[in-house]
Short mmCIF file of C-alpha atoms in Angstrom, two decimals:
data_model
loop_
_atom_site.label_atom_id
_atom_site.label_comp_id
_atom_site.label_asym_id
_atom_site.label_seq_id
_atom_site.Cartn_x
_atom_site.Cartn_y
_atom_site.Cartn_z
CA MET F 148 102.35 17.63 -27.75
CA SER F 149 99.26 17.19 -25.58
CA ARG F 150 99.53 17.05 -21.83
CA LYS F 151 98.80 13.81 -20.06
CA PRO F 152 95.93 14.10 -17.54
CA THR F 153 96.86 13.97 -13.94
CA TYR F 154 95.69 11.25 -11.60
CA GLU F 155 93.19 13.59 -10.00
CA GLU F 156 91.73 14.47 -13.41
CA LEU F 157 91.43 10.80 -14.36
CA GLU F 158 89.71 10.06 -11.08
CA LYS F 159 87.13 12.84 -11.64
CA ARG F 160 86.55 11.69 -15.20
CA ILE F 161 85.90 8.12 -14.05
CA GLU F 162 83.51 9.41 -11.38
CA GLN F 163 81.64 11.46 -14.02
CA LEU F 164 81.36 8.43 -16.32
CA GLU F 165 80.04 6.37 -13.44
CA LYS F 166 77.36 8.99 -12.82
CA GLU F 167 76.44 9.12 -16.51
CA LYS F 168 76.25 5.34 -16.61
CA HIS F 169 74.03 5.29 -13.54
CA SER F 170 71.79 7.97 -15.03
CA TRP F 171 71.60 6.04 -18.29
CA LEU F 172 70.74 2.87 -16.42
CA LEU F 173 68.01 4.69 -14.50
CA THR F 174 66.67 6.12 -17.75
CA GLU F 175 66.74 2.71 -19.39
CA GLU F 176 65.03 1.17 -16.38
CA ALA F 177 62.35 3.88 -16.39
CA LEU F 178 61.90 3.34 -20.11
CA LEU F 179 61.54 -0.39 -19.58
CA GLN F 180 59.04 0.20 -16.78
CA SER F 181 57.14 2.64 -18.96
CA GLU F 182 57.16 0.13 -21.81
CA GLU F 183 55.99 -2.56 -19.41
CA ARG F 184 53.16 -0.36 -18.12
CA TYR F 185 52.19 0.51 -21.68
CA ARG F 186 52.15 -3.17 -22.67
CA MET F 187 50.10 -4.07 -19.61
CA ILE F 188 47.54 -1.39 -20.42
CA PHE F 189 47.71 -2.25 -24.12
CA ASN F 190 47.15 -5.97 -23.62
CA HIS F 191 44.61 -5.83 -20.80
CA SER F 192 42.55 -2.89 -21.95
CA PRO F 193 38.75 -3.51 -22.14
CA LEU F 194 38.98 -1.63 -25.46
CA GLY F 195 40.39 -2.97 -28.67
CA ILE F 196 43.57 -1.02 -29.59
CA VAL F 197 45.21 -0.97 -33.02
CA HIS F 198 48.27 0.93 -34.32
CA PHE F 199 48.53 1.96 -38.02
CA ASP F 200 51.52 3.31 -39.94
CA GLN F 201 51.31 6.35 -42.25
CA GLU F 202 49.73 4.20 -45.01
CA GLY F 203 47.08 2.58 -42.87
CA VAL F 204 48.86 -0.74 -42.41
CA ILE F 205 48.26 -2.41 -39.03
CA LEU F 206 51.52 -2.53 -37.08
CA ASP F 207 50.28 -3.78 -33.74
CA CYS F 208 47.03 -4.63 -31.88
CA ASN F 209 45.93 -6.13 -28.60
CA ASP F 210 44.02 -9.37 -27.99
CA HIS F 211 40.68 -7.60 -27.50
CA PHE F 212 40.96 -6.10 -30.99
CA LEU F 213 41.59 -9.58 -32.41
CA GLU F 214 38.52 -10.84 -30.59
CA VAL F 215 36.40 -8.03 -32.05
CA MET F 216 37.82 -8.60 -35.56
CA GLY F 217 37.32 -12.35 -35.30
CA ALA F 218 40.71 -13.06 -36.96
CA PRO F 219 44.13 -14.38 -35.85
CA ARG F 220 47.05 -12.02 -35.25
CA GLU F 221 49.03 -13.20 -38.28
CA LYS F 222 46.20 -12.18 -40.60
CA VAL F 223 45.64 -8.82 -38.91
CA LEU F 224 49.21 -7.55 -38.72
CA GLY F 225 50.24 -6.09 -42.05
CA PHE F 226 46.61 -5.65 -43.19
CA ASN F 227 45.96 -2.28 -44.90
CA MET F 228 42.74 -0.83 -43.54
CA VAL F 229 42.66 1.99 -46.10
CA THR F 230 43.07 -0.05 -49.28
CA SER F 231 41.75 -3.49 -48.31
CA ALA F 232 38.98 -3.09 -45.76
CA GLN F 233 35.54 -4.03 -47.13
CA ASN F 234 33.67 -1.85 -44.63
CA MET F 235 33.75 1.47 -46.45
CA ALA F 236 32.61 3.52 -43.48
CA MET F 237 35.38 2.11 -41.28
CA ARG F 238 37.95 2.60 -44.09
CA SER F 239 36.86 6.23 -44.38
CA ALA F 240 37.23 6.77 -40.62
CA VAL F 241 40.83 5.45 -40.70
CA GLN F 242 41.70 7.68 -43.65
CA THR F 243 40.26 10.67 -41.81
CA ALA F 244 42.65 9.99 -38.91
CA LEU F 245 45.61 9.64 -41.29
CA ASP F 246 44.64 13.01 -42.73
CA GLY F 247 45.07 14.55 -39.29
CA GLU F 248 41.44 14.69 -38.11
CA LEU F 249 39.39 12.61 -35.70
CA GLY F 250 37.77 9.62 -37.39
CA VAL F 251 34.67 8.00 -35.87
CA TYR F 252 32.82 4.82 -36.80
CA ASP F 253 29.59 3.78 -35.06
CA GLY F 254 27.75 0.79 -36.49
CA GLU F 255 27.62 -2.91 -37.13
CA TYR F 256 30.76 -4.90 -37.89
CA ARG F 257 30.77 -8.48 -39.18
CA SER F 258 33.89 -10.47 -38.34
CA VAL F 259 36.32 -11.70 -40.97
CA THR F 260 35.01 -15.26 -40.56
CA GLY F 261 31.46 -13.99 -40.95
CA ASP F 262 30.18 -15.85 -37.89
CA LYS F 263 29.99 -12.88 -35.57
CA SER F 264 28.20 -9.56 -35.83
CA THR F 265 29.12 -6.84 -33.39
CA GLN F 266 27.93 -3.32 -32.75
CA LEU F 267 31.11 -1.20 -32.64
CA ARG F 268 32.10 2.28 -31.75
CA ALA F 269 35.63 3.08 -33.08
CA ILE F 270 37.61 6.29 -32.66
CA TYR F 271 40.73 6.88 -34.79
CA ASN F 272 43.31 9.58 -34.14
CA CYS F 273 46.65 10.47 -35.73
CA LEU F 274 49.99 9.92 -33.94
CA THR F 275 52.83 12.48 -33.93
CA SER F 276 56.21 12.61 -32.19
CA GLU F 277 57.26 15.29 -29.70
CA GLU F 278 58.89 17.08 -32.60
CA GLY F 279 55.59 16.96 -34.52
CA LYS F 280 56.64 14.22 -36.93
CA PHE F 281 53.65 12.21 -38.31
CA LEU F 282 53.88 8.59 -37.12
CA GLY F 283 50.57 7.07 -38.23
CA ALA F 284 47.30 6.54 -36.36
CA VAL F 285 45.82 4.67 -33.43
CA GLY F 286 42.28 3.28 -33.11
CA LEU F 287 40.21 2.45 -30.01
CA PHE F 288 37.40 -0.10 -30.47
CA GLU F 289 34.49 -0.58 -28.04
CA ASP F 290 31.93 -3.37 -28.30
CA ILE F 291 28.62 -1.60 -27.68
CA SER F 292 26.35 -4.56 -28.55
CA GLU F 293 24.97 -4.79 -25.00
CA THR F 294 24.52 -1.02 -24.85
CA LYS F 295 22.65 -1.07 -28.15
CA ARG F 296 20.47 -3.95 -26.96
CA ALA F 297 19.78 -2.10 -23.74
CA GLU F 298 18.95 1.07 -25.67
CA LYS F 299 16.64 -0.92 -27.93
CA ALA F 300 14.97 -2.57 -24.94
CA LEU F 301 14.67 0.80 -23.22
CA LYS F 302 13.16 2.30 -26.34
CA ALA F 303 10.67 -0.58 -26.57
CA SER F 304 9.87 -0.21 -22.87
CA GLU F 305 9.44 3.53 -23.32
CA GLN F 306 7.12 2.86 -26.24
CA ARG F 307 5.08 0.40 -24.21
CA TYR F 308 4.94 2.86 -21.34
CA ARG F 309 3.78 5.68 -23.57
CA THR F 310 1.21 3.44 -25.25
CA LEU F 311 -0.07 2.37 -21.85
CA VAL F 312 -0.14 5.87 -20.39
CA GLU F 313 -1.67 7.47 -23.46
CA THR F 314 -4.41 4.87 -23.87
CA MET F 315 -5.35 4.28 -20.22
CA ASN F 316 -8.71 5.50 -18.98
CA GLU F 317 -7.18 7.49 -16.11
CA GLY F 318 -5.48 10.84 -16.32
CA VAL F 319 -1.75 11.00 -15.58
CA LEU F 320 -0.04 14.12 -14.27
CA ILE F 321 3.63 14.66 -13.38
CA ARG F 322 4.83 17.67 -11.35
CA ASN F 323 8.30 18.89 -10.46
CA GLU F 324 9.50 19.95 -7.02
CA LYS F 325 8.07 23.45 -7.62
CA ASP F 326 4.60 22.02 -8.35
CA ARG F 327 4.86 22.89 -12.03
CA ILE F 328 3.17 20.36 -14.29
CA THR F 329 5.73 18.79 -16.63
CA TYR F 330 3.64 16.05 -18.26
CA VAL F 331 -0.01 15.08 -18.82
CA ASN F 332 -1.46 12.29 -20.93
CA GLN F 333 -4.21 12.69 -23.52
CA ARG F 334 -6.90 11.36 -21.17
CA LEU F 335 -6.26 14.19 -18.74
CA CYS F 336 -6.35 16.71 -21.60
CA GLN F 337 -9.75 15.32 -22.63
CA MET F 338 -10.91 15.39 -19.04
CA TRP F 339 -9.97 19.05 -18.46
CA GLY F 340 -10.63 20.27 -21.99
CA TYR F 341 -7.14 21.78 -22.41
CA SER F 342 -4.26 20.88 -24.72
CA SER F 343 -1.00 19.57 -23.27
CA ASP F 344 0.72 22.90 -24.00
CA GLU F 345 -2.02 24.76 -22.13
CA ILE F 346 -1.49 22.60 -19.02
CA CYS F 347 2.27 22.00 -18.83
CA GLY F 348 4.20 24.72 -17.04
CA HIS F 349 1.25 25.67 -14.85
CA SER F 350 0.66 24.92 -11.20
CA SER F 351 -2.01 22.38 -10.24
CA THR F 352 -3.88 25.09 -8.37
CA ASP F 353 -4.56 26.91 -11.66
CA PHE F 354 -7.17 24.25 -12.41
CA LEU F 355 -8.90 24.30 -9.01
CA ASP F 356 -11.43 26.59 -7.36
CA GLU F 357 -10.68 28.04 -3.91
CA ASP F 358 -12.31 25.20 -1.93
CA ASN F 359 -10.36 22.53 -3.79
CA GLN F 360 -7.13 24.52 -3.56
CA ILE F 361 -7.52 24.19 0.21
CA ILE F 362 -7.98 20.43 -0.18
CA LEU F 363 -4.80 20.22 -2.29
CA LYS F 364 -2.77 22.24 0.22
CA GLU F 365 -3.95 19.98 3.05
CA GLN F 366 -2.96 16.91 1.04
CA ARG F 367 0.51 18.37 0.38
CA ILE F 368 1.01 18.72 4.13
CA LYS F 369 0.03 15.06 4.54
CA ARG F 370 2.44 14.02 1.78
CA ARG F 371 5.29 15.79 3.57
CA GLU F 372 4.30 13.73 6.61
CA GLY F 373 4.57 10.54 4.53
CA VAL F 374 0.84 10.03 3.82
CA HIS F 375 0.06 9.21 0.17
CA THR F 376 -3.48 7.84 0.32
CA PRO F 377 -5.92 8.61 -2.54
CA TYR F 378 -8.31 11.50 -1.97
CA GLU F 379 -11.28 13.12 -3.68
CA ILE F 380 -10.79 16.45 -5.42
CA THR F 381 -12.84 18.40 -7.98
CA TRP F 382 -11.11 20.06 -10.95
CA THR F 383 -12.49 22.91 -13.04
CA ALA F 384 -12.49 22.23 -16.79
CA LYS F 385 -11.84 24.81 -19.48
CA ASP F 386 -15.58 25.21 -20.09
CA GLY F 387 -16.30 25.57 -16.38
CA ARG F 388 -17.50 22.03 -15.78
CA LYS F 389 -16.70 20.46 -12.41
CA ILE F 390 -14.94 17.10 -12.69
CA VAL F 391 -15.03 15.03 -9.51
CA THR F 392 -11.97 12.74 -9.34
CA ILE F 393 -9.98 10.43 -7.12
CA MET F 394 -6.34 11.59 -6.98
CA SER F 395 -3.73 8.91 -6.24
CA PRO F 396 -0.39 10.73 -5.64
CA ARG F 397 3.12 9.30 -5.41
CA PRO F 398 6.36 11.21 -4.62
CA ILE F 399 9.46 11.12 -6.85
CA PHE F 400 12.95 11.12 -5.27
CA ASP F 401 16.41 11.08 -6.84
CA ASP F 402 19.19 8.62 -5.94
CA GLN F 403 20.23 10.81 -3.00
CA GLY F 404 16.69 10.87 -1.61
CA ALA F 405 15.98 14.47 -2.56
CA PHE F 406 12.35 15.24 -3.47
CA LYS F 407 12.05 15.87 -7.21
CA GLY F 408 8.29 16.11 -7.61
CA SER F 409 5.36 13.74 -7.84
CA PHE F 410 3.06 11.98 -10.23
CA GLY F 411 -0.64 11.34 -9.85
CA ILE F 412 -3.23 9.01 -11.31
CA ILE F 413 -6.52 10.89 -11.72
CA THR F 414 -9.75 8.87 -12.03
CA ASP F 415 -12.88 10.67 -13.18
CA ILE F 416 -15.75 9.65 -10.88
CA THR F 417 -18.20 12.36 -11.97
CA ASN F 418 -20.63 9.86 -13.50
CA ARG F 419 -20.26 7.57 -10.51
CA LYS F 420 -20.97 10.42 -8.10
CA GLN F 421 -24.03 11.41 -10.11
CA ALA F 422 -25.18 7.78 -10.10
CA GLU F 423 -24.58 7.58 -6.33
CA GLU F 424 -26.57 10.75 -5.76
CA THR F 425 -29.37 9.44 -7.98
CA LEU F 426 -29.29 6.10 -6.16
CA ALA F 427 -29.33 7.86 -2.79
CA ARG F 428 -32.37 9.91 -3.85
CA GLN F 429 -34.11 6.79 -5.13
CA ALA F 430 -33.24 4.90 -1.95
CA LYS F 431 -34.61 7.74 0.14
CA GLU F 432 -37.74 7.87 -2.00
CA LEU F 433 -38.10 4.08 -1.75
CA GLU F 434 -37.64 4.24 2.00
CA ARG F 435 -40.33 6.92 2.22
CA SER F 436 -42.60 4.94 -0.09
CA ASN F 437 -42.10 1.74 1.94
CA ALA F 438 -42.77 3.61 5.16
CA GLU F 439 -45.97 5.03 3.68
CA LEU F 440 -46.93 1.59 2.38
CA GLU F 441 -46.33 -0.01 5.77
CA GLN F 442 -48.28 2.78 7.43
CA PHE F 443 -51.08 2.27 4.94
CA ALA F 444 -51.10 -1.50 5.54
CA TYR F 445 -51.16 -0.94 9.28
CA VAL F 446 -53.92 1.68 9.16
CA ALA F 447 -55.95 -0.26 6.59
CA SER F 448 -55.76 -3.54 8.45
CA HIS F 449 -56.38 -1.84 11.79
CA ASP F 450 -59.31 0.28 10.59
CA MET F 451 -60.87 -2.62 8.67
CA GLN F 452 -61.15 -4.67 11.84
CA GLU F 453 -64.27 -2.98 13.21
CA PRO F 454 -66.55 -3.02 10.09
CA LEU F 455 -65.47 -6.59 9.32
CA ARG F 456 -66.19 -7.62 12.91
CA MET F 457 -69.68 -6.11 12.55
CA ILE F 458 -70.28 -7.97 9.27
CA ALA F 459 -69.09 -11.24 10.80
CA SER F 460 -71.25 -10.75 13.90
CA TYR F 461 -74.44 -10.16 11.90
CA VAL F 462 -73.75 -13.04 9.53
CA GLN F 463 -73.17 -15.34 12.48
CA LEU F 464 -76.40 -14.02 14.02
CA LEU F 465 -78.26 -14.89 10.82
CA ALA F 466 -76.77 -18.37 10.91
CA ARG F 467 -77.91 -19.00 14.48
CA ARG F 468 -81.38 -17.48 14.09
CA TYR F 469 -82.44 -18.77 10.69
CA LYS F 470 -80.52 -22.03 10.29
CA GLY F 471 -83.07 -24.69 9.27
CA LYS F 472 -85.86 -22.16 8.81
CA LEU F 473 -84.95 -21.37 5.22
CA ASP F 474 -84.13 -23.69 2.37
CA GLN F 475 -80.83 -25.57 2.08
CA ASP F 476 -79.36 -23.03 -0.34
CA ALA F 477 -79.92 -20.23 2.18
CA ASP F 478 -78.16 -22.26 4.88
CA ASP F 479 -75.23 -22.89 2.51
CA PHE F 480 -75.00 -19.21 1.52
CA ILE F 481 -74.98 -18.11 5.13
CA ALA F 482 -72.28 -20.71 5.95
CA TYR F 483 -70.13 -19.44 3.07
CA ALA F 484 -70.52 -15.86 4.32
CA VAL F 485 -69.56 -16.86 7.90
CA ASP F 486 -66.49 -18.80 6.66
CA GLY F 487 -65.42 -15.97 4.36
CA SER F 488 -65.70 -13.33 7.07
CA LYS F 489 -63.65 -15.48 9.46
CA ARG F 490 -60.90 -16.01 6.84
CA MET F 491 -60.93 -12.29 6.08
CA GLN F 492 -60.49 -11.50 9.77
CA THR F 493 -57.56 -13.92 9.93
CA MET F 494 -55.92 -12.38 6.86
CA ILE F 495 -56.35 -8.85 8.21
CA ASN F 496 -54.81 -9.90 11.53
CA ASP F 497 -51.89 -11.51 9.65
CA LEU F 498 -51.45 -8.40 7.49
CA LEU F 499 -51.38 -6.31 10.65
CA ALA F 500 -48.71 -8.60 12.12
CA TYR F 501 -46.67 -8.36 8.91
CA SER F 502 -46.80 -4.55 8.90
CA ARG F 503 -45.64 -4.47 12.52
CA VAL F 504 -42.31 -6.28 11.80
CA GLY F 505 -39.58 -3.75 12.55
CA ARG F 506 -42.06 -1.16 13.78
CA ILE F 507 -42.65 -2.94 17.08
CA ASN F 508 -39.98 -4.83 19.06
CA GLY F 509 -37.33 -3.82 16.50
CA GLU F 510 -34.67 -2.48 18.88
CA ALA F 511 -31.41 -4.44 18.81
CA GLU F 512 -29.82 -5.71 22.01
CA SER F 513 -27.57 -8.55 23.12
CA THR F 514 -29.75 -11.65 22.80
CA ASP F 515 -29.01 -15.24 23.82
CA CYS F 516 -30.48 -17.43 21.04
CA GLN F 517 -30.66 -20.36 23.46
CA LYS F 518 -33.16 -18.45 25.59
CA ILE F 519 -35.01 -17.27 22.47
CA LEU F 520 -35.43 -20.90 21.40
CA GLU F 521 -36.76 -21.86 24.85
CA TRP F 522 -39.30 -19.02 24.61
CA ALA F 523 -40.47 -20.16 21.14
CA LEU F 524 -40.77 -23.78 22.29
CA GLY F 525 -42.83 -22.65 25.25
CA ASN F 526 -45.30 -20.90 22.94
CA LEU F 527 -45.51 -24.03 20.77
CA GLY F 528 -45.83 -26.43 23.68
CA THR F 529 -49.36 -27.66 22.82
CA ALA F 530 -48.52 -28.25 19.14
CA ILE F 531 -45.28 -30.06 20.08
CA GLU F 532 -47.14 -32.34 22.52
CA GLU F 533 -50.06 -33.09 20.17
CA ASN F 534 -47.77 -33.99 17.27
CA GLN F 535 -45.13 -35.75 19.42
CA ALA F 536 -42.50 -33.49 17.87
CA THR F 537 -38.80 -33.82 18.76
CA ILE F 538 -36.69 -30.64 18.62
CA THR F 539 -32.90 -30.83 19.00
CA HIS F 540 -30.26 -28.16 18.59
CA GLY F 541 -26.55 -27.47 18.64
CA LYS F 542 -24.78 -24.59 20.36
CA LEU F 543 -26.50 -21.29 19.57
CA PRO F 544 -24.76 -17.88 19.66
CA THR F 545 -25.49 -14.62 21.41
CA LEU F 546 -26.36 -11.90 18.87
CA VAL F 547 -27.06 -8.19 18.87
CA VAL F 548 -30.58 -8.39 17.41
CA SER F 549 -34.21 -7.72 18.17
CA GLY F 550 -35.07 -10.49 20.60
CA GLY F 551 -38.79 -10.25 19.93
CA LEU F 552 -38.39 -10.55 16.15
CA ILE F 553 -35.85 -13.40 16.31
CA GLY F 554 -38.19 -15.20 18.72
CA LEU F 555 -41.04 -14.83 16.21
CA LEU F 556 -38.69 -16.10 13.45
CA PHE F 557 -37.80 -19.22 15.47
CA GLN F 558 -41.46 -19.81 16.39
CA ASN F 559 -42.68 -19.52 12.78
CA LEU F 560 -40.01 -21.86 11.37
CA ILE F 561 -40.55 -24.51 14.06
CA GLY F 562 -44.35 -24.17 13.82
CA ASN F 563 -44.14 -24.47 10.03
CA ALA F 564 -42.10 -27.70 10.36
CA ILE F 565 -44.65 -29.16 12.81
CA LYS F 566 -47.62 -28.15 10.62
CA PHE F 567 -46.25 -29.75 7.46
CA HIS F 568 -45.06 -33.00 9.04
CA GLY F 569 -45.18 -36.31 7.23
CA LYS F 570 -46.38 -39.71 8.37
CA GLU F 571 -43.68 -39.89 11.03
CA PRO F 572 -43.69 -37.57 14.07
CA PRO F 573 -41.88 -34.28 13.38
CA GLN F 574 -38.12 -34.28 13.98
CA ILE F 575 -36.53 -30.82 13.87
CA HIS F 576 -32.86 -29.98 14.34
CA ILE F 577 -31.55 -26.42 14.72
CA SER F 578 -27.88 -25.50 14.20
CA ALA F 579 -25.74 -22.37 13.79
CA LYS F 580 -22.16 -21.82 12.64
CA LEU F 581 -19.97 -18.80 11.98
CA GLU F 582 -19.03 -18.38 8.31
CA GLY F 583 -16.83 -15.34 7.67
CA LYS F 584 -18.72 -12.28 8.86
CA GLU F 585 -22.13 -13.85 9.37
CA TRP F 586 -23.89 -16.57 11.34
CA LEU F 587 -25.58 -19.29 9.28
CA PHE F 588 -28.64 -20.91 10.91
CA ALA F 589 -30.27 -24.11 9.66
CA PHE F 590 -33.71 -25.50 10.62
CA ARG F 591 -33.95 -29.07 9.25
CA ASP F 592 -37.12 -31.20 9.41
CA ASN F 593 -38.43 -34.55 8.13
CA GLY F 594 -41.72 -33.17 6.80
CA ILE F 595 -43.55 -33.46 3.49
CA GLY F 596 -41.20 -31.05 1.71
CA PHE F 597 -42.10 -29.26 -1.52
CA ASP F 598 -41.13 -29.07 -5.18
CA PRO F 599 -37.91 -26.95 -5.51
CA GLN F 600 -39.51 -24.92 -8.33
CA TYR F 601 -41.70 -23.23 -5.69
CA THR F 602 -38.77 -22.13 -3.51
CA ASP F 603 -39.17 -18.39 -4.19
CA ARG F 604 -42.97 -18.52 -4.00
CA ILE F 605 -43.13 -19.77 -0.40
CA PHE F 606 -41.71 -16.48 0.96
CA THR F 607 -44.32 -14.31 -0.79
CA ILE F 608 -47.13 -12.88 1.34
CA PHE F 609 -50.37 -14.92 1.28
CA GLN F 610 -48.85 -17.48 -1.13
CA ARG F 611 -49.82 -21.11 -0.38
CA LEU F 612 -48.74 -24.38 -1.98
CA HIS F 613 -51.80 -26.22 -0.68
CA GLY F 614 -55.53 -25.54 -1.03
CA VAL F 615 -57.59 -23.80 1.63
CA GLY F 616 -58.68 -26.35 4.22
CA VAL F 617 -55.84 -28.82 3.64
CA TYR F 618 -53.55 -26.99 6.07
CA PRO F 619 -54.55 -24.06 8.31
CA GLY F 620 -53.15 -20.56 7.87
CA THR F 621 -53.01 -17.81 5.26
CA GLY F 622 -49.43 -18.20 4.03
CA ILE F 623 -48.12 -15.20 5.97
CA GLY F 624 -45.65 -17.06 8.27
CA LEU F 625 -42.69 -17.45 5.90
CA ALA F 626 -43.22 -13.94 4.49
CA ILE F 627 -42.84 -12.63 8.04
CA CYS F 628 -39.70 -14.77 8.47
CA LYS F 629 -38.20 -13.25 5.31
CA LYS F 630 -39.01 -9.72 6.47
CA ILE F 631 -37.43 -10.35 9.90
CA VAL F 632 -34.21 -11.77 8.41
CA GLU F 633 -33.89 -8.93 5.88
CA TYR F 634 -34.59 -6.40 8.63
CA HIS F 635 -31.43 -7.70 10.33
CA GLY F 636 -29.40 -7.50 7.10
CA GLY F 637 -29.42 -11.22 6.31
CA LYS F 638 -31.01 -13.51 3.73
CA ILE F 639 -33.20 -16.61 3.91
CA TRP F 640 -33.68 -19.57 1.57
CA ALA F 641 -34.84 -23.18 1.62
CA GLU F 642 -33.73 -26.52 0.21
CA SER F 643 -36.34 -29.25 -0.14
CA ALA F 644 -37.69 -32.20 -2.10
CA LEU F 645 -41.13 -33.83 -2.00
CA GLU F 646 -41.49 -36.28 0.91
CA LYS F 647 -37.83 -35.75 1.87
CA GLY F 648 -38.10 -32.91 4.34
CA THR F 649 -37.00 -29.27 4.20
CA THR F 650 -34.07 -27.25 5.51
CA PHE F 651 -34.55 -23.52 5.99
CA TYR F 652 -31.35 -21.46 6.08
CA PHE F 653 -30.92 -17.85 7.11
CA THR F 654 -27.95 -15.60 7.90
CA ILE F 655 -27.45 -12.89 10.49
CA PRO F 656 -24.43 -10.58 9.89
CA VAL F 657 -21.85 -10.36 12.67
CA THR F 658 -21.99 -7.00 14.41
CA GLN F 659 -20.12 -5.60 17.38
CA GLY F 660 -21.12 -7.75 20.33
CA ASN F 661 -22.15 -10.85 18.33
CA GLN F 662 -20.45 -13.95 19.76
#
């Protein structure tokens, strides 16, 4: 007969059961919490999750998987992926997982309804218990459509970039933080005469002579100081040629701001430099030739004065002594000779004046154009009074110019307007306004004007639009005006119409001190 437990033993047993119950409740609660966490992760995962049994039948899946599949839950659960799936590659990946290996599918998937096409990446893995019992498989689905589109766009962008870089007319060079060249385009290879393999891996200094290595080192110091302006540098080609270029550098930094190297755009200016040197030589030669020509004109006109004066004196002597003593033809011939010698003297004096423009009174200084105008009007006082001319003007600036030459310019333009007046007394208005970096002057009159087709001709030396005797002068005045304006770096032109007056325009560039 068994012994009945004592009260103390019953009390301990009850206490033990209470502890076991509490432990079981804690375990059940932990299991429920774990299940709840699992379900939360399962249902809210950004990945599609599916659970297969040992045969490949879908036991469970989350909402994201249904969205990817494009099918309702009732049609998905119980579906056999191994025997019924139409996508053979995906079917094979599931079978691989059921066979105990990792199954991967990466490609396009069209939904069950056929109205949605998605780029998927799916990873399938087998499930086993803690005891190693095979339980089926689980699959994780990721929609990589945006990633694929981004990769495609990046690839297209990369292709465009490479097409641009490889076909551009400038050389492109990329260097790492150790100044080793990591990339060059085909234009730079053509420029230097090396292949890409012969350039990459080398330092930039390997393609420079000693003088240009110094230039590069100085530029590196400037870059460390934050200066990245383009600079001129000469490279040495494989065949020894010197290639003059403009280097436009830019630094490369990583996301943390650490220097990772630089890239440079290299523009070959060898031909341009040669053209500039040729142009400079030609300009110097032209300057010398013009100086010699001006010297010749000055000497010729100056030295011709005396013999011509002698000829004119003797011809005039013949006219006075023998006029009326010979026949009429002789008197006419002598008169022609006297007139011709006088006109020749006038032309030589005008040529001498033309050659002196810029040689004499050419020094620039601060000049008040108001006072220059008063000086010119004073010289033309008799002509203004005789022709009852009216001259008005607006506000005139102070310029850094040759006062003597600008005075002669004003005098010639005003005198020209008075000379070629119409039936009405001459009315001349002078104005000046600042346009950008130059002063624009205008001399407007109410004279006889001229045909616009002769606009360029009027500024040519000794060119006249009227016959000798109709108007006095040799046609040198406007040629001198043109030379004075161009001497100051400006330009001159005219606008006119027959019987409607003329406006002469000229510009004087703004220089330091011009107001």
